[in-house]
Short mmCIF file of C-alpha atoms and ligand atoms in Angstrom, two decimals:
data_model
loop_
_atom_site.label_atom_id
_atom_site.label_comp_id
_atom_site.label_asym_id
_atom_site.label_seq_id
_atom_site.Cartn_x
_atom_site.Cartn_y
_atom_site.Cartn_z
CA UNK A 1 -26.37 25.65 -1.22
CA UNK A 2 -25.52 29.38 -1.26
CA UNK A 3 -21.94 28.63 -1.80
CA UNK A 4 -22.80 26.29 -4.72
CA UNK A 5 -25.09 29.00 -6.22
CA UNK A 6 -22.31 31.61 -6.00
CA UNK A 7 -19.82 29.12 -7.64
CA UNK A 8 -22.16 28.45 -10.44
CA UNK A 9 -22.73 32.37 -10.92
CA UNK A 10 -18.99 33.13 -10.85
CA UNK A 11 -18.15 30.30 -13.27
CA UNK A 12 -20.75 31.33 -15.63
CA UNK A 13 -19.61 34.95 -15.40
CA UNK A 14 -16.13 34.11 -16.31
CA UNK A 15 -16.94 31.85 -19.19
CA UNK A 16 -17.41 33.11 -22.64
CA UNK A 17 -20.42 32.71 -24.90
CA UNK A 18 -19.29 29.45 -26.49
CA UNK A 19 -18.14 27.87 -23.18
CA UNK A 20 -20.16 25.61 -21.15
CA UNK A 21 -20.71 24.81 -17.44
CA UNK A 22 -22.64 21.98 -15.76
CA UNK A 23 -22.87 20.54 -12.24
CA UNK A 24 -22.85 16.73 -11.94
CA UNK A 25 -23.91 16.66 -8.37
CA UNK A 26 -22.50 17.48 -4.90
CA UNK A 27 -19.80 19.96 -5.30
CA UNK A 28 -18.54 18.81 -8.60
CA UNK A 29 -18.84 21.06 -11.67
CA UNK A 30 -17.69 20.44 -15.26
CA UNK A 31 -16.53 23.28 -17.33
CA UNK A 32 -16.00 23.01 -21.17
CA UNK A 33 -13.56 25.84 -21.97
CA UNK A 34 -11.62 26.92 -25.05
CA UNK A 35 -7.97 25.80 -24.95
CA UNK A 36 -5.09 28.48 -25.04
CA UNK A 37 -2.49 26.51 -23.23
CA UNK A 38 -1.79 25.50 -19.67
CA UNK A 39 -0.83 28.91 -18.35
CA UNK A 40 -3.90 30.59 -19.63
CA UNK A 41 -6.06 27.73 -18.29
CA UNK A 42 -4.52 27.81 -14.72
CA UNK A 43 -4.81 31.61 -14.54
CA UNK A 44 -8.34 31.59 -15.49
CA UNK A 45 -9.32 28.77 -13.10
CA UNK A 46 -7.36 30.27 -10.20
CA UNK A 47 -9.03 33.59 -10.84
CA UNK A 48 -12.46 31.94 -10.48
CA UNK A 49 -11.50 30.14 -7.25
CA UNK A 50 -10.21 33.52 -5.88
CA UNK A 51 -13.42 35.19 -6.71
CA UNK A 52 -15.58 32.42 -5.17
CA UNK A 53 -13.59 32.58 -1.98
CA UNK A 54 -13.60 36.38 -1.83
CA UNK A 55 -17.43 36.34 -2.24
CA UNK A 56 -17.84 33.72 0.34
CA UNK A 57 -15.96 35.66 2.93
CA UNK A 58 -17.56 38.84 2.18
CA UNK A 59 -21.05 37.32 2.58
CA UNK A 60 -20.29 35.24 5.62
CA UNK A 61 -17.96 37.81 7.18
CA UNK A 62 -15.93 34.76 8.30
CA UNK A 63 -12.48 35.13 7.63
CA UNK A 64 -11.54 32.01 9.40
CA UNK A 65 -13.00 29.76 6.81
CA UNK A 66 -10.83 28.98 3.84
CA UNK A 67 -11.99 27.33 0.65
CA UNK A 68 -9.56 24.98 -1.42
CA UNK A 69 -10.66 23.93 -4.93
CA UNK A 70 -9.20 21.18 -7.02
CA UNK A 71 -9.48 21.35 -10.78
CA UNK A 72 -8.56 18.50 -13.04
CA UNK A 73 -7.95 19.34 -16.60
CA UNK A 74 -8.05 17.33 -19.75
CA UNK A 75 -7.15 18.84 -22.96
CA UNK A 76 -9.66 17.30 -25.56
CA UNK A 77 -7.60 16.41 -28.66
CA UNK A 78 -8.79 17.34 -32.16
CA UNK A 79 -10.00 13.89 -32.99
CA UNK A 80 -12.29 14.37 -30.06
CA UNK A 81 -13.68 11.37 -28.32
CA UNK A 82 -16.97 10.72 -26.70
CA UNK A 83 -17.64 13.67 -24.28
CA UNK A 84 -18.29 11.42 -21.30
CA UNK A 85 -14.90 9.65 -21.62
CA UNK A 86 -13.17 13.13 -21.85
CA UNK A 87 -15.12 14.19 -18.64
CA UNK A 88 -13.94 10.84 -17.04
CA UNK A 89 -10.38 11.72 -17.53
CA UNK A 90 -10.75 15.25 -16.01
CA UNK A 91 -12.44 13.61 -13.12
CA UNK A 92 -9.85 11.00 -12.83
CA UNK A 93 -7.00 13.49 -12.59
CA UNK A 94 -8.91 15.43 -10.12
CA UNK A 95 -9.58 12.51 -7.74
CA UNK A 96 -6.01 11.38 -7.94
CA UNK A 97 -4.76 14.75 -6.63
CA UNK A 98 -3.76 15.08 -3.01
CA UNK A 99 -5.81 17.27 -0.79
CA UNK A 100 -4.07 20.52 -0.23
CA UNK A 101 -5.03 23.55 1.86
CA UNK A 102 -4.50 25.61 -1.31
CA UNK A 103 -6.46 25.41 -4.53
CA UNK A 104 -4.67 23.34 -7.29
CA UNK A 105 -4.96 22.78 -10.87
CA UNK A 106 -3.69 19.31 -12.24
CA UNK A 107 -3.45 18.25 -15.77
CA UNK A 108 -4.06 14.85 -17.42
CA UNK A 109 -0.56 14.16 -18.93
CA UNK A 110 0.80 11.51 -21.21
CA UNK A 111 2.41 9.71 -18.16
CA UNK A 112 -0.91 9.51 -16.40
CA UNK A 113 -2.43 8.12 -19.61
CA UNK A 114 0.29 5.39 -19.65
CA UNK A 115 -0.16 4.64 -16.11
CA UNK A 116 -3.93 4.20 -16.64
CA UNK A 117 -3.37 2.03 -19.60
CA UNK A 118 -1.10 -0.23 -17.44
CA UNK A 119 -3.56 -0.33 -14.71
CA UNK A 120 -6.37 -1.23 -17.03
CA UNK A 121 -4.36 -3.95 -18.55
CA UNK A 122 -3.54 -5.32 -15.14
CA UNK A 123 -7.30 -5.13 -14.10
CA UNK A 124 -8.27 -6.89 -17.26
CA UNK A 125 -5.96 -9.86 -16.78
CA UNK A 126 -6.09 -10.29 -13.04
CA UNK A 127 -9.07 -12.72 -12.70
CA UNK A 128 -7.82 -15.00 -15.50
CA UNK A 129 -4.29 -14.84 -14.02
CA UNK A 130 -5.73 -15.99 -10.64
CA UNK A 131 -7.55 -18.93 -12.33
CA UNK A 132 -4.46 -19.93 -14.36
CA UNK A 133 -2.22 -20.00 -11.23
CA UNK A 134 -0.02 -17.13 -12.56
CA UNK A 135 0.35 -15.88 -8.90
CA UNK A 136 3.28 -17.83 -7.44
CA UNK A 137 4.71 -17.74 -4.05
CA UNK A 138 8.28 -17.02 -3.51
CA UNK A 139 10.05 -17.48 -0.20
CA UNK A 140 12.67 -15.47 1.33
CA UNK A 141 14.38 -17.19 4.22
CA UNK A 142 15.11 -15.40 7.56
CA UNK A 143 17.99 -16.31 9.76
CA UNK A 144 18.60 -16.31 13.52
CA UNK A 145 21.52 -13.87 13.95
CA UNK A 146 22.92 -15.79 16.78
CA UNK A 147 23.23 -19.28 15.09
CA UNK A 148 22.86 -18.22 11.42
CA UNK A 149 20.33 -21.11 11.04
CA UNK A 150 17.06 -20.63 9.03
CA UNK A 151 14.21 -19.32 11.41
CA UNK A 152 11.41 -19.30 8.81
CA UNK A 153 10.49 -17.68 5.52
CA UNK A 154 8.40 -14.91 4.25
CA UNK A 155 5.96 -15.72 1.37
CA UNK A 156 6.09 -13.06 -1.29
CA UNK A 157 3.90 -13.23 -4.24
CA UNK A 158 5.14 -12.87 -7.97
CA UNK A 159 3.04 -12.74 -11.03
CA UNK A 160 4.44 -15.15 -13.50
CA UNK A 161 2.50 -14.46 -16.85
CA UNK A 162 1.87 -17.37 -19.08
CA UNK A 163 2.92 -18.30 -21.57
CA UNK A 164 5.66 -15.46 -21.79
CA UNK A 165 6.97 -16.27 -18.30
CA UNK A 166 7.58 -12.66 -17.58
CA UNK A 167 7.75 -11.93 -13.77
CA UNK A 168 5.97 -8.77 -12.51
CA UNK A 169 6.96 -7.64 -9.01
CA UNK A 170 4.48 -6.91 -6.52
CA UNK A 171 4.96 -3.18 -6.31
CA UNK A 172 3.51 -3.10 -9.87
CA UNK A 173 0.25 -4.72 -9.11
CA UNK A 174 -0.51 -4.70 -5.23
CA UNK A 175 -1.28 -0.90 -5.19
CA UNK A 176 -3.71 -1.52 -8.12
CA UNK A 177 -5.29 -4.39 -6.27
CA UNK A 178 -5.47 -2.50 -3.04
CA UNK A 179 -7.47 0.16 -4.92
CA UNK A 180 -9.94 -2.17 -6.84
CA UNK A 181 -10.33 -4.55 -3.88
CA UNK A 182 -8.90 -7.64 -5.57
CA UNK A 183 -6.14 -7.78 -3.07
CA UNK A 184 -8.26 -9.64 -0.49
CA UNK A 185 -9.00 -12.31 -3.12
CA UNK A 186 -5.44 -12.63 -3.96
CA UNK A 187 -4.26 -12.58 -0.29
CA UNK A 188 -6.60 -15.50 0.60
CA UNK A 189 -5.42 -17.39 -2.37
CA UNK A 190 -1.86 -16.95 -1.39
CA UNK A 191 -2.59 -17.96 2.13
CA UNK A 192 -4.30 -21.25 0.93
CA UNK A 193 -1.26 -21.95 -1.29
CA UNK A 194 1.08 -21.39 1.57
CA UNK A 195 -0.90 -23.65 3.97
CA UNK A 196 -1.02 -26.27 1.22
CA UNK A 197 2.73 -26.30 0.83
CA UNK A 198 3.46 -26.30 4.57
CA UNK A 199 1.20 -29.38 4.80
CA UNK A 200 3.03 -30.93 1.86
CA UNK A 201 6.50 -30.34 3.46
CA UNK A 202 5.29 -31.90 6.73
CA UNK A 203 4.07 -34.96 4.82
CA UNK A 204 7.49 -35.23 3.21
CA UNK A 205 8.95 -35.50 6.73
CA UNK A 206 10.42 -32.03 7.00
CA UNK A 207 10.83 -30.17 10.26
CA UNK A 208 7.93 -27.59 10.22
CA UNK A 209 9.18 -24.10 8.94
CA UNK A 210 7.29 -21.12 10.18
CA UNK A 211 5.99 -19.01 7.26
CA UNK A 212 4.97 -15.38 7.31
CA UNK A 213 2.35 -14.20 4.98
CA UNK A 214 1.45 -10.55 3.99
CA UNK A 215 -2.11 -9.33 4.32
CA UNK A 216 -3.24 -6.10 3.09
CA UNK A 217 -4.94 -3.80 5.65
CA UNK A 218 -7.92 -3.83 3.43
CA UNK A 219 -8.81 -7.14 5.33
CA UNK A 220 -9.00 -5.41 8.72
CA UNK A 221 -12.42 -3.89 8.14
CA UNK A 222 -13.79 -7.36 7.27
CA UNK A 223 -15.47 -8.86 10.55
CA UNK A 224 -14.93 -12.37 9.08
CA UNK A 225 -11.19 -12.08 8.44
CA UNK A 226 -9.83 -14.04 11.24
CA UNK A 227 -12.66 -16.62 10.90
CA UNK A 228 -11.78 -16.99 7.25
CA UNK A 229 -7.99 -17.48 7.77
CA UNK A 230 -8.69 -19.88 10.72
CA UNK A 231 -10.89 -21.92 8.55
CA UNK A 232 -8.13 -22.28 5.84
CA UNK A 233 -5.45 -23.12 8.43
CA UNK A 234 -7.69 -25.77 10.00
CA UNK A 235 -8.65 -27.24 6.49
CA UNK A 236 -5.05 -27.83 5.79
CA UNK A 237 -4.30 -28.81 9.31
CA UNK A 238 -1.56 -26.22 9.70
CA UNK A 239 -0.50 -25.42 13.23
CA UNK A 240 -1.41 -21.73 13.58
CA UNK A 241 1.66 -21.08 15.40
CA UNK A 242 3.61 -21.87 12.29
CA UNK A 243 1.79 -19.00 10.49
CA UNK A 244 2.72 -15.49 10.94
CA UNK A 245 0.49 -12.71 9.65
CA UNK A 246 2.21 -9.62 8.56
CA UNK A 247 0.25 -6.39 8.47
CA UNK A 248 1.87 -3.13 7.49
CA UNK A 249 2.10 -0.42 9.85
CA UNK A 250 0.78 2.68 8.05
CA UNK A 251 0.52 6.32 8.69
CA UNK A 252 -3.23 6.26 8.18
CA UNK A 253 -5.66 5.26 10.79
CA UNK A 254 -9.26 5.52 9.73
CA UNK A 255 -10.68 3.58 12.54
CA UNK A 256 -8.17 2.96 15.25
CA UNK A 257 -10.40 0.90 17.50
CA UNK A 258 -11.35 -1.50 14.78
CA UNK A 259 -7.80 -1.86 13.83
CA UNK A 260 -6.84 -2.73 17.49
CA UNK A 261 -9.65 -5.25 17.71
CA UNK A 262 -8.91 -7.04 14.54
CA UNK A 263 -5.19 -7.39 15.16
CA UNK A 264 -5.72 -8.56 18.76
CA UNK A 265 -8.29 -11.10 17.36
CA UNK A 266 -5.61 -12.45 15.09
CA UNK A 267 -3.22 -12.90 17.88
CA UNK A 268 -6.05 -14.42 20.14
CA UNK A 269 -6.91 -16.98 17.43
CA UNK A 270 -3.26 -18.44 17.81
CA UNK A 271 -1.55 -16.84 14.78
CA UNK A 272 1.68 -14.88 15.29
CA UNK A 273 0.96 -11.32 14.62
CA UNK A 274 3.81 -9.36 12.94
CA UNK A 275 3.92 -5.61 12.35
CA UNK A 276 5.56 -5.07 9.08
CA UNK A 277 7.58 -2.01 8.17
CA UNK A 278 7.65 -1.01 11.79
CA UNK A 279 8.90 2.53 12.20
CA UNK A 280 7.40 3.91 8.91
CA UNK A 281 4.07 5.05 10.37
CA UNK A 282 3.45 7.45 13.10
CA UNK A 283 1.80 5.27 15.51
CA UNK A 284 4.37 2.71 16.16
CA UNK A 285 4.62 3.17 19.94
CA UNK A 286 0.81 3.29 20.28
CA UNK A 287 0.50 -0.02 18.48
CA UNK A 288 2.83 -1.71 21.06
CA UNK A 289 0.83 -0.24 23.90
CA UNK A 290 -2.55 -1.53 22.72
CA UNK A 291 -1.95 -4.58 20.50
CA UNK A 292 -0.58 -8.05 21.40
CA UNK A 293 2.21 -7.99 18.79
CA UNK A 294 4.39 -11.03 18.46
CA UNK A 295 6.89 -9.88 15.93
CA UNK A 296 8.25 -6.64 14.80
CA UNK A 297 9.74 -6.10 11.32
CA UNK A 298 12.08 -3.18 11.16
CA UNK A 299 12.00 -1.59 7.70
CA UNK A 300 15.15 -1.35 5.77
CA UNK A 301 14.59 2.45 5.75
CA UNK A 302 15.08 2.31 9.50
CA UNK A 303 18.69 1.54 9.15
CA UNK A 304 19.73 3.14 5.85
CA UNK A 305 19.15 6.66 4.86
CA UNK A 306 19.97 8.13 8.06
CA UNK A 307 21.69 11.44 8.28
CA UNK A 308 22.82 11.18 11.84
CA UNK A 309 24.36 7.73 12.33
CA UNK A 310 24.91 7.82 16.04
CA UNK A 311 21.38 9.00 16.60
CA UNK A 312 20.14 6.37 14.29
CA UNK A 313 22.02 3.70 16.23
CA UNK A 314 20.47 4.93 19.49
CA UNK A 315 17.01 4.76 18.12
CA UNK A 316 17.45 1.20 16.79
CA UNK A 317 19.12 -0.10 19.78
CA UNK A 318 16.24 1.34 22.09
CA UNK A 319 13.55 -0.05 20.01
CA UNK A 320 15.12 -3.41 19.90
CA UNK A 321 15.52 -3.28 23.69
CA UNK A 322 11.96 -2.17 24.19
CA UNK A 323 10.74 -4.99 21.90
CA UNK A 324 12.83 -7.49 24.00
CA UNK A 325 11.27 -6.27 27.32
CA UNK A 326 7.80 -6.51 25.82
CA UNK A 327 8.57 -10.19 24.59
CA UNK A 328 8.33 -9.17 21.00
CA UNK A 329 10.74 -10.88 18.64
CA UNK A 330 12.57 -8.51 16.30
CA UNK A 331 13.28 -9.04 12.57
CA UNK A 332 15.52 -6.77 10.49
CA UNK A 333 14.51 -6.59 6.92
CA UNK A 334 16.44 -5.59 3.77
CA UNK A 335 19.92 -6.35 5.26
CA UNK A 336 22.63 -6.38 2.54
CA UNK A 337 25.83 -5.96 4.28
CA UNK A 338 28.14 -7.64 6.74
CA UNK A 339 28.55 -4.41 8.73
CA UNK A 340 24.99 -4.19 9.25
CA UNK A 341 24.71 -7.71 10.41
CA UNK A 342 27.48 -7.11 12.94
CA UNK A 343 25.79 -4.02 14.22
CA UNK A 344 22.28 -5.74 14.46
CA UNK A 345 24.01 -8.63 16.37
CA UNK A 346 25.55 -6.28 18.74
CA UNK A 347 22.09 -4.76 19.52
CA UNK A 348 20.66 -8.12 20.22
CA UNK A 349 18.29 -8.20 17.20
CA UNK A 350 16.80 -11.78 16.79
CA UNK A 351 16.37 -12.42 13.07
CA UNK A 352 17.50 -10.89 9.91
CA UNK A 353 16.09 -11.27 6.38
CA UNK A 354 17.82 -9.75 3.42
CA UNK A 355 19.89 -10.26 0.26
CA UNK A 356 22.99 -10.64 2.42
CA UNK A 357 21.72 -14.09 3.16
CA UNK A 358 19.15 -14.87 0.51
CA UNK A 359 16.90 -13.48 -2.04
CA UNK A 360 13.23 -14.65 -2.39
CA UNK A 361 13.17 -17.82 -4.30
CA UNK A 362 10.79 -20.48 -5.59
CA UNK A 363 9.61 -23.40 -3.52
CA UNK A 364 12.07 -25.90 -5.15
CA UNK A 365 15.11 -23.71 -4.44
CA UNK A 366 13.94 -23.22 -0.78
CA UNK A 367 13.57 -27.09 -0.38
CA UNK A 368 17.14 -27.44 -1.69
CA UNK A 369 18.42 -24.78 0.66
CA UNK A 370 16.78 -26.44 3.65
CA UNK A 371 18.11 -29.79 2.64
CA UNK A 372 21.60 -28.42 2.28
CA UNK A 373 21.43 -26.67 5.57
CA UNK A 374 20.40 -29.76 7.24
CA UNK A 375 17.04 -28.62 8.47
P1 C2E B 401 7.59 -6.30 2.23
O1 C2E B 401 6.57 -7.14 2.88
O2 C2E B 401 8.16 -5.29 3.09
O3 C2E B 401 8.55 -7.28 1.71
C1 C2E B 401 10.02 -7.24 1.69
C2 C2E B 401 10.43 -6.65 0.30
O4 C2E B 401 11.86 -6.33 0.46
C3 C2E B 401 10.31 -7.71 -0.75
O5 C2E B 401 9.97 -7.15 -1.98
C4 C2E B 401 11.78 -8.31 -0.78
O6 C2E B 401 12.16 -8.97 -1.99
C5 C2E B 401 12.52 -7.05 -0.58
N1 C2E B 401 13.92 -7.32 0.06
C6 C2E B 401 14.25 -8.36 0.84
N2 C2E B 401 15.50 -8.32 1.12
C7 C2E B 401 16.12 -7.23 0.59
C8 C2E B 401 17.35 -6.53 0.57
O7 C2E B 401 18.30 -7.00 1.16
N3 C2E B 401 17.52 -5.35 0.00
C9 C2E B 401 16.44 -4.77 -0.68
N4 C2E B 401 16.62 -3.65 -1.34
N5 C2E B 401 15.21 -5.45 -0.66
C10 C2E B 401 14.99 -6.52 -0.03
P2 C2E B 401 8.80 -7.76 -2.91
O8 C2E B 401 8.84 -9.18 -2.91
O9 C2E B 401 9.02 -6.93 -4.16
O10 C2E B 401 7.51 -7.16 -2.17
C11 C2E B 401 7.18 -5.92 -2.13
C12 C2E B 401 6.01 -5.60 -1.19
O11 C2E B 401 4.77 -6.16 -1.82
C13 C2E B 401 6.18 -6.37 0.15
O12 C2E B 401 6.92 -5.60 1.08
C14 C2E B 401 4.65 -6.53 0.46
O13 C2E B 401 4.21 -5.34 1.15
C15 C2E B 401 3.97 -6.51 -0.78
N6 C2E B 401 3.56 -8.01 -0.95
C16 C2E B 401 4.37 -9.04 -1.39
N7 C2E B 401 3.53 -10.14 -1.45
C17 C2E B 401 2.34 -9.82 -0.95
C18 C2E B 401 1.12 -10.54 -0.79
O14 C2E B 401 0.91 -11.73 -0.98
N8 C2E B 401 0.11 -9.96 -0.30
C19 C2E B 401 0.07 -8.55 0.06
N9 C2E B 401 -0.92 -7.95 0.54
N10 C2E B 401 1.22 -7.81 -0.14
C20 C2E B 401 2.34 -8.48 -0.69
CA1 CA B 402 6.19 -8.30 4.64
CA1 CA B 403 8.64 -4.89 5.25
#
């Protein structure tokens, strides 16, 4: 409370007569200041932050505490809009900013405005798009390295807008859906679609093809997740062993125990558990220790972009061997060249997926491919 009071005092001290300050709650203050360009704005704000910190240290005699402030600035245009919209923009840019140990001042720019417009457009259209069946499943086949036969396929979502037919890649909308929570709805929808298709293929007399489906990590905090997907698989009478659940490894672990429990529950329910983008997080080895992983997908970045090739080879070969010893099947992703194929084969990697063999394709093309390859 004392800190908040001193902040308010210093802000007020440093504002001129016609400038305003208000606190909206918590540690969030809004300042309405005259505009004299970014440099002046940054300087004035940083000066206030400096004074607050200095005052804090002086009063508490605790040099070990450091304060870091984040300011989000929106330059209100001449054709001024509603003040609360203007405040939202400042708040938006402030929320977006990363947490740094140092105080920062970030500005609401034209690019950010376009990004928000695009995100709003996506959010406004998503529910209707789901209803209209605009989210389609593409399949990217995976191949056994040894025999070059098709081992399965990964289901990848595409947004095919009607009536224009434009295809939006997942990287444009998945992050938006992960932020607003819609991803959980979409993932279940995709999973249903996939189960339905697998069932259909089977009734057409095809040899069952294992399919992997991506699930956002957002699901892992849902205690009913495993139950829900089990019910879907059962409803369509799809053998759970034919379904591989891909969960991305990530650098962020909010609740490690919960994560371990949910992943193990997936495996115990009979689904195959696949760790996507293995090697991109910081906890890869811990995961292998604590979780019943069935499949490990090594990210493309694992093979390419390496500065030291011999070292990189050693890491990949050791990881592949480790997986083998643990009974985990290895899939190399994003494989584009013959050289890489040869290298991976040499290492004993089990399965590859990548443009070298096939790109993601719609269901009818996959059926043709399977027919031509005799499976
Ligand atoms: P991911 O799971 O790592 O999927 C692999 C991505 O690499 C796919 O991009 C695929 O098209 C691409 N790829 C495959 N082979 C190659 C190659 O040889 N070279 C290169 N450069 N790229 C290759 P896509 O389909 O754009 O998917 C991007 C990401 O979106 C996926 O990454 C996945 O994380 C996410 N995603 C896709 N569908 C879903 C979904 O239904 N649910 C959720 N939660 N996420 C999804
Ligand atoms: Ca994946
Ligand atoms: Ca991946």
